[in-house]
Structure formats: structure tokens, C-alpha cells
Amino acid sequence: MFTSFLIKYAEIGVKGKNRYLFEDALVRQIKYALKKCDGEYEVHKSQGRIYVEALGEFDYDDVVDQLGKVFGISGICPVVSVEDEGFEKLCETVIKYIADVYPDRNKTFKVHSRRARKNYPKESMEINAALGEAVLGAYPEMSVDVHEPEILLNIEIREKIHIYSKVIPGPGGMPVGTGGKAMLLLSGGIDSPVAGYMIAKRGVKLDAVYFHAPPYTGERAKQKVIDLARIVSRYTGPIYLHVISFTDIQLYIYDKCPHEELTIIMRRYMMRIAEHIAQETGCLGLITGESIGQVASQTMSSMVATNEVCELPVYRPLIGFDKQEIVEVAEKIGTFETSILPFEDCCTIFVAKHPVTKPSLKVIRRHEHYLDEKIEELVRTALETDELIIVSEEQ
Amino acid sequence: MEVYLDNSATTRVFPEVAELMTKIMCVHYGNPSSLHMKGIEAEQYLIYAKQTFAKILKVEEKEIFFTSGGTEADNLAIMGCAMANNRRGRHLITTQVEHPAVLNTMRHMESMGYRVTYLPVNAYGQISLEELRRQIRQDTILVSIMHTNNEIGVLQPVEEAGELIKRMNPDTLFHVDAVQGFGKAKIYPKKMRIDLLSASGHKIHGPKGVGLLYIEDKVKIQPIVHGGGQQRNIRSGTDNVSGAAGMAKAAELLYTHYEEDAKRLYEYKRYFMEGIRKLEGVWINGLIPGMPDGEGTAPHIVSVSFGGIRSEVLLHALEEDKIYVSAGSACAARKPQPSQTLKAIGIDKNLLESTIRFSFSVYTTREEIDYTLGKLYDKIPILRKYTRKG
């Protein structure tokens, strides 16, 4: 029945002179998303709207599912498009439309028509009244409410006539790519994929870095991170995932520094390495899944210590979230099941029983000097052996 | 060098097996139930498979039934017998160290209103025959005991148990899960008073997805899979001709060189254990006291606890040198909880997560064992140095 979709977008509608940039990005993202659906589609802008038109057979559910993952879309309206074959025929079509879309017709409605093709014989007010009457005649159980209708029946008269009333909520946000690029520290846990998702939703393209510590973390742990990146890439498009071998750095810190400070010093080196790759690849910030007080390395004092080593801003979209709130998003975006698979991640393997929760910057800096002899070389080697994996759904 | 020491998880298929299966799948692909030539041709392979196992086990062809694997064979044996004989009683006996295919089927039977006794084991994993004798009652319909433990390789006194069960209650059926033992030991169900015996294809260099259940002709059993009535209506479903023939071919090859292989594997096991004992803070699990060379245990399994090292870490460290082993047992390894068997033999709590299983096959060489020992000597001290501190 439906052959096209009207895409509603909220925020990008108000972007003034840059608006076309946002719209073009949205069109591009929609086209990318639709590649995963069978069939051919035309996506075009017209008069402040974006239309997706199926050019042949297509799977309605697949298309709605894919469009539902495109940031920037606030609503998806499935549209019935018909040729203009006279007003009487239009009434029949609308009556049939209501029968198909609303099995339960005990509802209030309002007809809202727009006559974009001015040579149509009726004016929009007339169309509204006549169609409303026709609907009431067909379905006496329905009633008109012009202020808060349950069904807002849109009729647009253009080359063809378009009928729509349903709005399927989209994810909101802004089209990926309009906000620059940032580097996500991806661990394999529940939080970091959610953090990446939330920043990407603001139009930011994602790269990611994963710290691999063989033999303490296995191939399955790495595969899990790749799988998580792949799930996030359904929303963000392809993700460049940098896999950094971190074992030697970790063991060196273990050898030289007080054990309770291992995690915090380790995280400082992770941030340094992530920032280095970020700057080389044109990222404008780092993203972490930290939330205040969740673990020892995420207290405010600890974050002062980890934040200090970076010049780029560190975005922490989950900073005020409770675990349960994070889990809810993880479940919604589909990363939760993968995140809870029981493989070690490199943050937990050597963690002390009582790691510092209030590290003093002065002390940490002093203890980091214990590493002076070899750490630069180890970091350089880690950067040189960076393994780049391009993760996307199409693999 | 690539060293595969995880043969209790699965084995490499013999080339002769792959060749035979390819021929069956590509040329003699008929359905044995079909009336035409193609069907009859395929049926010949099924007959070959049954004959082969009948000969190896010294049983009748009609007593061999093919399943989708060891797990289904165990399920069919336990559920099928329990349901078919529930008028005689609703009591079942098994051990605490069975494979999950048996343990979880038993738990399912409990939820169906059966009572199940789980026999404890001693520190090296064997049940006590005295305890078994005490537990057999008038209403005991089935006893299920594994032949070879998959995690530590200890052998259960199956022959003595068979004798005992039939003496105590001639109506009690005896099932043996021989998934790890078949191909490694000579097993004669009739002589050992075994009524049902499970085996699996992929543990003996055959294909995955096929197993067998020997069912003594007079045993009353109900199907658990319903359908077209194949295999005397006990196991419906189109016959897995290539799987059955492939498994038979593998068994035939293994039992042709049985004596020399067994001798060599025991030699390697002894040699490997000697090498392991040179390390400090290691324990070999499942050895019978006074038999340090592994007498009374399977020739192919060595379970070692490395104090102070997490098994997952050692596994990955060995993997870096292409040595493939298993932490606990592969079936349990993807779940976070520690292994049933290791708990049941009462090993130190700190060693539960420090246990590695090495399992050999006829492909294993002395060079591979030397290579593995060398890598262990290199790695263990380093891994011990970096651990979680208090």
C-alpha cells in the first residue's frame, strides 16, 4: 500500500544558511542506510522536505527499521501516493486508506490538505470539508476534532496526490558527519558503545580505539569489541577501529609503579595514545563511557588525573547516568547482549583489590617518572603496530 | 609449529573419512529410504556403518542407532528409557562428574518428577562401588555412568559397576556415556553388562553432527524425536548417511592401529607429565594414588592446575605460539562458572580457575610435546610474576 516515505526532521530545520548542508548530509545518510534494504529507492529534497520513494518491490518493515536508525530523522511518515483521477476517486481512496491503516476506527480525526498544485479545482478548505464529510459518511463511529485529533489525515496535492497520517518516531539528533569526528575509547563493556552512540547522534562521525592485551585478553575479547563496533556502525556508518597492543605498556607500569595506581596510570597512557591517533586522523575530541563514581578510575579525582594528559576535549555523555539508565540505552540500540559476554577486558586484569579512588596529581606525576626509561619507546611501538579494522555492517 | 592439544574438544577429520564422505555427498547422495537404485546404493553405506560398529563393539547391527551426536545419544538413552520404564519406578542414578549432556538431562528428568541420585567421587574423580551398591533400589530404572571423564581423564570402574548393577537389580538399565572413551579404549557392552552406550563422531577424527547409541535389543525405550519412523522408529529423521559412514570409517581406522596407538599415547602422557612435574606449583589432576604414570586414566587427557595463573591467560599465552589447549573443558569454558568435575574432586578453590586440559590424539608427536613443554617453561615464570595483587 505505502510506496514512499516523508521524512520529518526537527533540529536541522532551524539551521539557517547552513541548512542545505544538514539536509544533504541527511539525504546521504538515508541513501547509505537504504543500501541494506532490497530494492531501489529515490531520495530527494523538495520544498523543505525529504521524500524516500520506492521504485519497485520493497520490504516495508526493513525500510522503516533502517530509517529508524538514521540520526537527524525525527519522524517517518509512510505515504500512499495515487494519481489524480478526480475528487470522487480520491474520496474512495481515502476511505480505503483509513480502513487499511486503522482497524479500530473509534477515533477523532481532522483532514489537513495542502494544494501545492494550484490548478487543482478545489481549494484546500473545500477539500478538507468535503473529504471530512466523506469519511464521516463511511465511518459514523469516527468524529471530527480540529484541535487535538487522534488522526491527522494529511492530503498533499502535487503531481500525484499523497496521503499520510502515521508518524513513526525516528531517533532524532543530527545527521552523522555534520558535527565533525571524534575518537571513542571502546572497551567491550556496556558503557562505551552507548557513549559512542550518544555522541554520534549529535551528528558526530566515530573512529574508535581498543586496547588489546594478549595473552590477558583473548581473540574472543577482541572479536567482541569488533562486534560492538559493528552494531554501533548501524547508526553511524563505517567505523575505523584502531586496535592497540597494550600488554607491554601495562606490564611495564606493573613493574615500576605502585600497584594501587596501576589503573589510573594505565588510563593516562590510554588517553595519551587515543589522543595521538585522534589528532593524526582529524578527530576533534575523545569519547569515553565514564560516569561519575561508577568505579575507582571514574571518581572526580581520578578523572582530573586522566583528563590532565589530553589537550582535546574529552566527551563523557554518560557522566550523569546511573548504570540502569545506561543499560536501557544499550538494550535499545542492541549492544547489551554482546557487552555482557564474559570476556576479560584489559582494564580489569591487573586491577588492585583497593585501587586509589582519590589520586593526587602530584603523586601520580611523580610515580609516572618511574617509567621514564622505556615508556616513550613502548608507546611508539604501540602506535606503530596499530591495527586498523574498518568495521561496517556490509562485511 | 602448530600444536593442537585440544582433542577432547574435537579432532581433525582423517583424510580417508573426508574422502569417503565427499563421495557419498556428491555421488551416492540418495536417501536410504527411497525404493530406487540411488536409495539402495546409499543404504549400503549405512549398512557398512552399522556392521563396522557392531564388529568393534561386538554387538548386533540392529542394536546400533545413529543420532545427531553424543548429546542426543545421551538424551535418548536417559529420557527414552526413563519414559518407557516409568511403571517400574522413577529413580535414576548418575555421578556428579558427568558431561552436561547427561547432568542437564538428569535435571530435566527431576523436573518431570523423577528422583535422581548423583554419586559423589573421590579426590581423583572415581565413584565408589560401595556407594553405588547402597543406592540401587527396587525402583531404580537406570544408572548412567561415564566411561572416561572429559575434564580430567579418569576412568570409571564401568565393568565392575555393570556387574554390580545387574546383581543388585537385574531390571535396572545401565547407560555408559563413552564419548571420550570410545576410540581410546576397548569397550564391549555385552561383556560389561552395558545396555546403552553413547559415542560421538567428531571426538574420533570423524565428522561433527553424528553420534551413536548402542541399545541392547531387549531394552524398552521410547523415541524422543518423532517423524518418519526411520531406524526402527526409535530415531526418526532422514538417515545421515555420510555422517554415519564417516564416523564408521574413523572408528575402523582407529581400531586398526589400536594397540600401538594406545601404547604410544600412554608413553607420551607419561613423558609429558614428567616434563610438567619439573615446574613448581603445578598439580596433575585425576591421577590414582600410587599410579603416577596415569594407570587407570585415559591415554589422551592430562589436566594440570598451574598455581597462581589464570587458565584463560595461560591458554592465550600458549595460543601466541600456536599451541591450542582448553581451560577446564571446552563445553564449560564459555561459561563463567567453574567446572563441575573439578569442584566434585574437591580441588583447591584457588586452582579451580587455574586448570588447563591438554588432550592428545594419534596425530600428536613427541616433538609437539617437547615444544609445548619448552614454551611452558618459558611462560610460566613470567605469567606468575604479573598477577592481581591484594
mmCIF file of N, CA and C in Angstrom, chain B residues 188-304:
data_model
loop_
_atom_site.group_PDB
_atom_site.id
_atom_site.type_symbol
_atom_site.label_atom_id
_atom_site.label_comp_id
_atom_site.label_asym_id
_atom_site.label_seq_id
_atom_site.Cartn_x
_atom_site.Cartn_y
_atom_site.Cartn_z
ATOM 1 N N TYR B 188 33.337 -53.368 25.339
ATOM 2 C CA TYR B 188 32.445 -54.425 24.863
ATOM 3 C C TYR B 188 31.191 -54.437 25.731
ATOM 4 N N PRO B 189 30.124 -53.808 25.264
ATOM 5 C CA PRO B 189 28.930 -53.643 26.096
ATOM 6 C C PRO B 189 28.380 -54.967 26.652
ATOM 7 N N LYS B 190 28.365 -55.974 25.807
ATOM 8 C CA LYS B 190 27.733 -57.220 26.284
ATOM 9 C C LYS B 190 28.516 -57.784 27.467
ATOM 10 N N LYS B 191 29.835 -57.782 27.326
ATOM 11 C CA LYS B 191 30.674 -58.333 28.381
ATOM 12 C C LYS B 191 30.599 -57.467 29.643
ATOM 13 N N MET B 192 30.464 -56.152 29.426
ATOM 14 C CA MET B 192 30.492 -55.239 30.569
ATOM 15 C C MET B 192 29.105 -54.971 31.134
ATOM 16 N N ARG B 193 28.120 -55.715 30.631
ATOM 17 C CA ARG B 193 26.732 -55.582 31.084
ATOM 18 C C ARG B 193 26.179 -54.168 30.859
ATOM 19 N N ILE B 194 26.630 -53.546 29.779
ATOM 20 C CA ILE B 194 26.136 -52.214 29.428
ATOM 21 C C ILE B 194 24.932 -52.367 28.495
ATOM 22 N N ASP B 195 23.827 -51.679 28.823
ATOM 23 C CA ASP B 195 22.629 -51.772 27.992
ATOM 24 C C ASP B 195 22.581 -50.669 26.939
ATOM 25 N N LEU B 196 23.160 -49.515 27.275
ATOM 26 C CA LEU B 196 23.141 -48.393 26.336
ATOM 27 C C LEU B 196 24.504 -47.704 26.372
ATOM 28 N N LEU B 197 25.015 -47.372 25.181
ATOM 29 C CA LEU B 197 26.343 -46.756 25.123
ATOM 30 C C LEU B 197 26.346 -45.622 24.100
ATOM 31 N N SER B 198 26.785 -44.426 24.537
ATOM 32 C CA SER B 198 26.825 -43.277 23.614
ATOM 33 C C SER B 198 28.235 -43.039 23.108
ATOM 34 N N ALA B 199 28.336 -42.640 21.856
ATOM 35 C CA ALA B 199 29.633 -42.237 21.302
ATOM 36 C C ALA B 199 29.398 -41.111 20.306
ATOM 37 N N SER B 200 30.474 -40.414 19.959
ATOM 38 C CA SER B 200 30.342 -39.236 19.094
ATOM 39 C C SER B 200 31.365 -39.293 17.966
ATOM 40 N N GLY B 201 30.990 -38.812 16.796
ATOM 41 C CA GLY B 201 31.858 -38.890 15.631
ATOM 42 C C GLY B 201 33.076 -37.975 15.694
ATOM 43 N N HIS B 202 32.847 -36.727 16.117
ATOM 44 C CA HIS B 202 33.931 -35.749 15.963
ATOM 45 C C HIS B 202 35.024 -35.877 17.023
ATOM 46 N N LYS B 203 34.805 -36.715 18.031
ATOM 47 C CA LYS B 203 35.881 -36.921 19.013
ATOM 48 C C LYS B 203 36.860 -37.989 18.533
ATOM 49 N N ILE B 204 36.514 -38.681 17.451
ATOM 50 C CA ILE B 204 37.370 -39.782 16.996
ATOM 51 C C ILE B 204 37.825 -39.557 15.551
ATOM 52 N N HIS B 205 38.047 -38.305 15.192
ATOM 53 C CA HIS B 205 38.522 -37.961 13.845
ATOM 54 C C HIS B 205 37.469 -38.212 12.770
ATOM 55 N N GLY B 206 36.224 -38.233 13.197
ATOM 56 C CA GLY B 206 35.105 -38.312 12.266
ATOM 57 C C GLY B 206 34.428 -36.949 12.195
ATOM 58 N N PRO B 207 33.261 -36.879 11.537
ATOM 59 C CA PRO B 207 32.585 -35.590 11.355
ATOM 60 C C PRO B 207 31.801 -35.148 12.589
ATOM 61 N N LYS B 208 31.532 -33.863 12.659
ATOM 62 C CA LYS B 208 30.619 -33.335 13.670
ATOM 63 C C LYS B 208 29.190 -33.611 13.217
ATOM 64 N N GLY B 209 28.266 -33.610 14.155
ATOM 65 C CA GLY B 209 26.859 -33.782 13.791
ATOM 66 C C GLY B 209 26.431 -35.224 13.641
ATOM 67 N N VAL B 210 27.245 -36.155 14.140
ATOM 68 C CA VAL B 210 26.796 -37.540 14.135
ATOM 69 C C VAL B 210 27.320 -38.229 15.393
ATOM 70 N N GLY B 211 26.489 -39.097 15.938
ATOM 71 C CA GLY B 211 26.873 -39.879 17.098
ATOM 72 C C GLY B 211 26.130 -41.188 17.041
ATOM 73 N N LEU B 212 26.378 -42.033 18.013
ATOM 74 C CA LEU B 212 25.598 -43.271 18.000
ATOM 75 C C LEU B 212 25.188 -43.655 19.397
ATOM 76 N N LEU B 213 24.102 -44.409 19.431
ATOM 77 C CA LEU B 213 23.681 -45.018 20.681
ATOM 78 C C LEU B 213 23.510 -46.504 20.419
ATOM 79 N N TYR B 214 24.257 -47.295 21.181
ATOM 80 C CA TYR B 214 24.022 -48.734 21.185
ATOM 81 C C TYR B 214 22.870 -48.980 22.147
ATOM 82 N N ILE B 215 21.872 -49.717 21.665
ATOM 83 C CA ILE B 215 20.750 -50.066 22.544
ATOM 84 C C ILE B 215 20.575 -51.580 22.520
ATOM 85 N N GLU B 216 20.802 -52.200 23.622
ATOM 86 C CA GLU B 216 20.655 -53.650 23.726
ATOM 87 C C GLU B 216 19.244 -54.019 23.276
ATOM 88 N N ASP B 217 19.150 -55.113 22.521
ATOM 89 C CA ASP B 217 17.907 -55.432 21.817
ATOM 90 C C ASP B 217 16.674 -55.499 22.714
ATOM 91 N N LYS B 218 16.833 -55.941 23.927
ATOM 92 C CA LYS B 218 15.649 -56.131 24.769
ATOM 93 C C LYS B 218 15.262 -54.889 25.574
ATOM 94 N N VAL B 219 16.070 -53.833 25.460
ATOM 95 C CA VAL B 219 15.783 -52.630 26.242
ATOM 96 C C VAL B 219 14.508 -51.958 25.747
ATOM 97 N N LYS B 220 13.668 -51.585 26.685
ATOM 98 C CA LYS B 220 12.456 -50.838 26.327
ATOM 99 C C LYS B 220 12.789 -49.359 26.293
ATOM 100 N N ILE B 221 12.573 -48.746 25.149
ATOM 101 C CA ILE B 221 12.934 -47.329 25.014
ATOM 102 C C ILE B 221 11.904 -46.625 24.150
ATOM 103 N N GLN B 222 11.671 -45.367 24.443
ATOM 104 C CA GLN B 222 10.730 -44.566 23.657
ATOM 105 C C GLN B 222 11.510 -43.551 22.837
ATOM 106 N N PRO B 223 11.043 -43.241 21.639
ATOM 107 C CA PRO B 223 11.748 -42.197 20.880
ATOM 108 C C PRO B 223 11.577 -40.827 21.537
ATOM 109 N N ILE B 224 12.548 -39.948 21.354
ATOM 110 C CA ILE B 224 12.378 -38.553 21.790
ATOM 111 C C ILE B 224 12.260 -37.631 20.578
ATOM 112 N N VAL B 225 12.519 -38.198 19.388
ATOM 113 C CA VAL B 225 12.340 -37.451 18.143
ATOM 114 C C VAL B 225 11.323 -38.218 17.322
ATOM 115 N N HIS B 226 10.274 -37.548 16.885
ATOM 116 C CA HIS B 226 9.215 -38.237 16.165
ATOM 117 C C HIS B 226 9.204 -37.837 14.704
ATOM 118 N N GLY B 227 8.829 -38.747 13.845
ATOM 119 C CA GLY B 227 8.824 -38.410 12.417
ATOM 120 C C GLY B 227 8.540 -39.626 11.572
ATOM 121 N N GLY B 228 9.342 -39.792 10.534
ATOM 122 C CA GLY B 228 9.082 -40.797 9.507
ATOM 123 C C GLY B 228 9.365 -42.246 9.892
ATOM 124 N N GLY B 229 9.776 -42.487 11.097
ATOM 125 C CA GLY B 229 9.924 -43.858 11.549
ATOM 126 C C GLY B 229 11.205 -44.556 11.135
ATOM 127 N N GLN B 230 12.217 -43.787 10.733
ATOM 128 C CA GLN B 230 13.498 -44.404 10.395
ATOM 129 C C GLN B 230 14.134 -45.026 11.632
ATOM 130 N N GLN B 231 15.134 -45.877 11.400
ATOM 131 C CA GLN B 231 15.869 -46.554 12.463
ATOM 132 C C GLN B 231 14.907 -47.223 13.459
ATOM 133 N N ARG B 232 14.093 -48.096 12.921
ATOM 134 C CA ARG B 232 13.151 -48.888 13.720
ATOM 135 C C ARG B 232 12.272 -48.017 14.605
ATOM 136 N N ASN B 233 11.952 -46.837 14.105
ATOM 137 C CA ASN B 233 11.062 -45.903 14.785
ATOM 138 C C ASN B 233 11.631 -45.380 16.105
ATOM 139 N N ILE B 234 12.884 -45.666 16.384
ATOM 140 C CA ILE B 234 13.471 -45.170 17.631
ATOM 141 C C ILE B 234 14.124 -43.814 17.402
ATOM 142 N N ARG B 235 14.589 -43.580 16.182
ATOM 143 C CA ARG B 235 15.188 -42.281 15.904
ATOM 144 C C ARG B 235 14.810 -41.882 14.471
ATOM 145 N N SER B 236 13.688 -41.141 14.383
ATOM 146 C CA SER B 236 13.216 -40.697 13.078
ATOM 147 C C SER B 236 14.118 -39.605 12.513
ATOM 148 N N GLY B 237 13.963 -39.377 11.232
ATOM 149 C CA GLY B 237 14.773 -38.366 10.554
ATOM 150 C C GLY B 237 15.565 -39.041 9.463
ATOM 151 N N THR B 238 15.670 -38.371 8.298
ATOM 152 C CA THR B 238 16.430 -38.935 7.190
ATOM 153 C C THR B 238 17.815 -39.344 7.662
ATOM 154 N N ASP B 239 18.223 -40.563 7.288
ATOM 155 C CA ASP B 239 19.500 -41.072 7.770
ATOM 156 C C ASP B 239 20.651 -40.191 7.320
ATOM 157 N N ASN B 240 21.542 -39.894 8.254
ATOM 158 C CA ASN B 240 22.746 -39.120 7.961
ATOM 159 C C ASN B 240 23.789 -40.097 7.425
ATOM 160 N N VAL B 241 23.677 -40.403 6.139
ATOM 161 C CA VAL B 241 24.483 -41.483 5.564
ATOM 162 C C VAL B 241 25.970 -41.132 5.604
ATOM 163 N N SER B 242 26.303 -39.926 5.120
ATOM 164 C CA SER B 242 27.728 -39.577 5.078
ATOM 165 C C SER B 242 28.295 -39.480 6.481
ATOM 166 N N GLY B 243 27.512 -38.956 7.406
ATOM 167 C CA GLY B 243 27.979 -38.833 8.788
ATOM 168 C C GLY B 243 28.234 -40.203 9.405
ATOM 169 N N ALA B 244 27.263 -41.091 9.265
ATOM 170 C CA ALA B 244 27.393 -42.421 9.865
ATOM 171 C C ALA B 244 28.577 -43.170 9.248
ATOM 172 N N ALA B 245 28.674 -43.119 7.920
ATOM 173 C CA ALA B 245 29.767 -43.834 7.256
ATOM 174 C C ALA B 245 31.108 -43.208 7.602
ATOM 175 N N GLY B 246 31.138 -41.878 7.692
ATOM 176 C CA GLY B 246 32.375 -41.187 8.051
ATOM 177 C C GLY B 246 32.825 -41.560 9.453
ATOM 178 N N MET B 247 31.871 -41.587 10.366
ATOM 179 C CA MET B 247 32.200 -41.955 11.743
ATOM 180 C C MET B 247 32.700 -43.399 11.796
ATOM 181 N N ALA B 248 32.056 -44.259 11.004
ATOM 182 C CA ALA B 248 32.458 -45.672 10.989
ATOM 183 C C ALA B 248 33.876 -45.813 10.442
ATOM 184 N N LYS B 249 34.151 -45.067 9.375
ATOM 185 C CA LYS B 249 35.479 -45.125 8.774
ATOM 186 C C LYS B 249 36.533 -44.706 9.801
ATOM 187 N N ALA B 250 36.235 -43.640 10.528
ATOM 188 C CA ALA B 250 37.182 -43.144 11.535
ATOM 189 C C ALA B 250 37.426 -44.211 12.604
ATOM 190 N N ALA B 251 36.340 -44.824 13.073
ATOM 191 C CA ALA B 251 36.473 -45.843 14.122
ATOM 192 C C ALA B 251 37.273 -47.029 13.607
ATOM 193 N N GLU B 252 36.972 -47.405 12.372
ATOM 194 C CA GLU B 252 37.673 -48.537 11.765
ATOM 195 C C GLU B 252 39.184 -48.267 11.732
ATOM 196 N N LEU B 253 39.559 -47.054 11.292
ATOM 197 C CA LEU B 253 40.982 -46.703 11.226
ATOM 198 C C LEU B 253 41.614 -46.709 12.616
ATOM 199 N N LEU B 254 40.898 -46.110 13.569
ATOM 200 C CA LEU B 254 41.455 -46.037 14.929
ATOM 201 C C LEU B 254 41.685 -47.417 15.512
ATOM 202 N N TYR B 255 40.708 -48.291 15.344
ATOM 203 C CA TYR B 255 40.826 -49.606 15.981
ATOM 204 C C TYR B 255 41.749 -50.551 15.211
ATOM 205 N N THR B 256 42.111 -50.165 13.965
ATOM 206 C CA THR B 256 43.080 -50.987 13.243
ATOM 207 C C THR B 256 44.466 -50.852 13.878
ATOM 208 N N HIS B 257 44.801 -49.633 14.295
ATOM 209 C CA HIS B 257 46.124 -49.424 14.910
ATOM 210 C C HIS B 257 46.017 -49.275 16.402
ATOM 211 N N TYR B 258 44.959 -49.829 16.966
ATOM 212 C CA TYR B 258 44.662 -49.521 18.359
ATOM 213 C C TYR B 258 45.820 -49.781 19.314
ATOM 214 N N GLU B 259 46.395 -51.006 19.247
ATOM 215 C CA GLU B 259 47.380 -51.392 20.272
ATOM 216 C C GLU B 259 48.575 -50.441 20.285
ATOM 217 N N GLU B 260 49.145 -50.223 19.095
ATOM 218 C CA GLU B 260 50.344 -49.374 19.048
ATOM 219 C C GLU B 260 50.034 -47.920 19.416
ATOM 220 N N ASP B 261 48.863 -47.433 18.962
ATOM 221 C CA ASP B 261 48.497 -46.056 19.298
ATOM 222 C C ASP B 261 48.352 -45.875 20.805
ATOM 223 N N ALA B 262 47.655 -46.816 21.428
ATOM 224 C CA ALA B 262 47.410 -46.705 22.861
ATOM 225 C C ALA B 262 48.733 -46.719 23.613
ATOM 226 N N LYS B 263 49.614 -47.615 23.182
ATOM 227 C CA LYS B 263 50.903 -47.717 23.850
ATOM 228 C C LYS B 263 51.670 -46.392 23.715
ATOM 229 N N ARG B 264 51.676 -45.853 22.489
ATOM 230 C CA ARG B 264 52.419 -44.621 22.247
ATOM 231 C C ARG B 264 51.826 -43.453 23.032
ATOM 232 N N LEU B 265 50.480 -43.375 23.043
ATOM 233 C CA LEU B 265 49.841 -42.261 23.743
ATOM 234 C C LEU B 265 50.139 -42.302 25.242
ATOM 235 N N TYR B 266 50.110 -43.500 25.819
ATOM 236 C CA TYR B 266 50.440 -43.605 27.248
ATOM 237 C C TYR B 266 51.884 -43.193 27.500
ATOM 238 N N GLU B 267 52.745 -43.566 26.569
ATOM 239 C CA GLU B 267 54.148 -43.176 26.695
ATOM 240 C C GLU B 267 54.278 -41.651 26.679
ATOM 241 N N TYR B 268 53.575 -41.028 25.735
ATOM 242 C CA TYR B 268 53.617 -39.567 25.635
ATOM 243 C C TYR B 268 53.042 -38.920 26.885
ATOM 244 N N LYS B 269 51.978 -39.524 27.361
ATOM 245 C CA LYS B 269 51.344 -38.946 28.540
ATOM 246 C C LYS B 269 52.320 -38.965 29.706
ATOM 247 N N ARG B 270 52.987 -40.105 29.870
ATOM 248 C CA ARG B 270 53.950 -40.239 30.959
ATOM 249 C C ARG B 270 55.087 -39.217 30.774
ATOM 250 N N TYR B 271 55.556 -39.121 29.552
ATOM 251 C CA TYR B 271 56.650 -38.217 29.220
ATOM 252 C C TYR B 271 56.241 -36.758 29.483
ATOM 253 N N PHE B 272 55.036 -36.422 29.072
ATOM 254 C CA PHE B 272 54.536 -35.062 29.265
ATOM 255 C C PHE B 272 54.402 -34.753 30.756
ATOM 256 N N MET B 273 53.873 -35.717 31.508
ATOM 257 C CA MET B 273 53.690 -35.484 32.940
ATOM 258 C C MET B 273 55.030 -35.326 33.651
ATOM 259 N N GLU B 274 56.017 -36.106 33.217
ATOM 260 C CA GLU B 274 57.363 -35.941 33.781
ATOM 261 C C GLU B 274 57.855 -34.518 33.562
ATOM 262 N N GLY B 275 57.635 -34.039 32.329
ATOM 263 C CA GLY B 275 58.052 -32.678 31.988
ATOM 264 C C GLY B 275 57.312 -31.645 32.821
ATOM 265 N N ILE B 276 56.014 -31.861 33.003
ATOM 266 C CA ILE B 276 55.201 -30.926 33.782
ATOM 267 C C ILE B 276 55.695 -30.861 35.230
ATOM 268 N N ARG B 277 56.071 -32.033 35.756
ATOM 269 C CA ARG B 277 56.469 -32.085 37.170
ATOM 270 C C ARG B 277 57.752 -31.306 37.445
ATOM 271 N N LYS B 278 58.481 -30.968 36.384
ATOM 272 C CA LYS B 278 59.693 -30.166 36.599
ATOM 273 C C LYS B 278 59.348 -28.722 36.959
ATOM 274 N N LEU B 279 58.098 -28.322 36.693
ATOM 275 C CA LEU B 279 57.668 -26.975 37.055
ATOM 276 C C LEU B 279 57.264 -26.961 38.520
ATOM 277 N N GLU B 280 57.427 -25.791 39.144
ATOM 278 C CA GLU B 280 56.984 -25.689 40.528
ATOM 279 C C GLU B 280 55.535 -25.255 40.577
ATOM 280 N N GLY B 281 54.856 -25.644 41.659
ATOM 281 C CA GLY B 281 53.485 -25.176 41.884
ATOM 282 C C GLY B 281 52.498 -25.677 40.853
ATOM 283 N N VAL B 282 52.687 -26.920 40.380
ATOM 284 C CA VAL B 282 51.709 -27.480 39.445
ATOM 285 C C VAL B 282 51.150 -28.773 40.024
ATOM 286 N N TRP B 283 49.921 -29.082 39.690
ATOM 287 C CA TRP B 283 49.275 -30.296 40.149
ATOM 288 C C TRP B 283 48.628 -30.989 38.964
ATOM 289 N N ILE B 284 48.819 -32.275 38.855
ATOM 290 C CA ILE B 284 48.153 -33.033 37.800
ATOM 291 C C ILE B 284 46.909 -33.668 38.413
ATOM 292 N N ASN B 285 45.781 -33.385 37.821
ATOM 293 C CA ASN B 285 44.512 -33.844 38.394
ATOM 294 C C ASN B 285 44.120 -35.208 37.859
ATOM 295 N N GLY B 286 43.396 -35.957 38.686
ATOM 296 C CA GLY B 286 42.780 -37.200 38.234
ATOM 297 C C GLY B 286 43.701 -38.400 38.199
ATOM 298 N N LEU B 287 44.859 -38.308 38.838
ATOM 299 C CA LEU B 287 45.729 -39.487 38.888
ATOM 300 C C LEU B 287 45.343 -40.326 40.103
ATOM 301 N N ILE B 288 45.384 -41.633 39.906
ATOM 302 C CA ILE B 288 45.022 -42.526 41.003
ATOM 303 C C ILE B 288 46.247 -42.688 41.911
ATOM 304 N N PRO B 289 46.060 -42.561 43.222
ATOM 305 C CA PRO B 289 47.191 -42.627 44.142
ATOM 306 C C PRO B 289 48.018 -43.893 43.913
ATOM 307 N N GLY B 290 49.301 -43.741 43.925
ATOM 308 C CA GLY B 290 50.185 -44.887 43.719
ATOM 309 C C GLY B 290 50.354 -45.233 42.249
ATOM 310 N N MET B 291 49.718 -44.481 41.384
ATOM 311 C CA MET B 291 49.847 -44.755 39.951
ATOM 312 C C MET B 291 50.227 -43.460 39.229
ATOM 313 N N PRO B 292 51.417 -42.955 39.484
ATOM 314 C CA PRO B 292 51.799 -41.634 38.974
ATOM 315 C C PRO B 292 51.957 -41.599 37.468
ATOM 316 N N ASP B 293 52.010 -42.763 36.823
ATOM 317 C CA ASP B 293 52.176 -42.754 35.376
ATOM 318 C C ASP B 293 50.855 -42.733 34.636
ATOM 319 N N GLY B 294 49.762 -42.609 35.381
ATOM 320 C CA GLY B 294 48.475 -42.460 34.729
ATOM 321 C C GLY B 294 47.750 -43.763 34.473
ATOM 322 N N GLU B 295 48.125 -44.821 35.185
ATOM 323 C CA GLU B 295 47.379 -46.067 35.037
ATOM 324 C C GLU B 295 45.933 -45.825 35.480
ATOM 325 N N GLY B 296 45.002 -46.434 34.797
ATOM 326 C CA GLY B 296 43.595 -46.263 35.152
ATOM 327 C C GLY B 296 43.018 -44.933 34.683
ATOM 328 N N THR B 297 43.767 -44.231 33.862
ATOM 329 C CA THR B 297 43.223 -42.995 33.287
ATOM 330 C C THR B 297 43.327 -43.079 31.766
ATOM 331 N N ALA B 298 42.641 -42.145 31.102
ATOM 332 C CA ALA B 298 42.643 -42.159 29.644
ATOM 333 C C ALA B 298 44.034 -41.824 29.123
ATOM 334 N N PRO B 299 44.395 -42.375 27.965
ATOM 335 C CA PRO B 299 45.736 -42.131 27.432
ATOM 336 C C PRO B 299 45.920 -40.723 26.884
ATOM 337 N N HIS B 300 44.822 -40.001 26.680
ATOM 338 C CA HIS B 300 44.947 -38.768 25.892
ATOM 339 C C HIS B 300 44.678 -37.488 26.664
ATOM 340 N N ILE B 301 44.299 -37.593 27.958
ATOM 341 C CA ILE B 301 43.942 -36.373 28.683
ATOM 342 C C ILE B 301 44.883 -36.150 29.862
ATOM 343 N N VAL B 302 45.429 -34.936 29.954
ATOM 344 C CA VAL B 302 46.201 -34.553 31.132
ATOM 345 C C VAL B 302 45.645 -33.215 31.616
ATOM 346 N N SER B 303 45.157 -33.216 32.859
ATOM 347 C CA SER B 303 44.613 -31.993 33.423
ATOM 348 C C SER B 303 45.604 -31.451 34.435
ATOM 349 N N VAL B 304 46.020 -30.206 34.230
ATOM 350 C CA VAL B 304 47.062 -29.647 35.083
ATOM 351 C C VAL B 304 46.581 -28.334 35.692
#
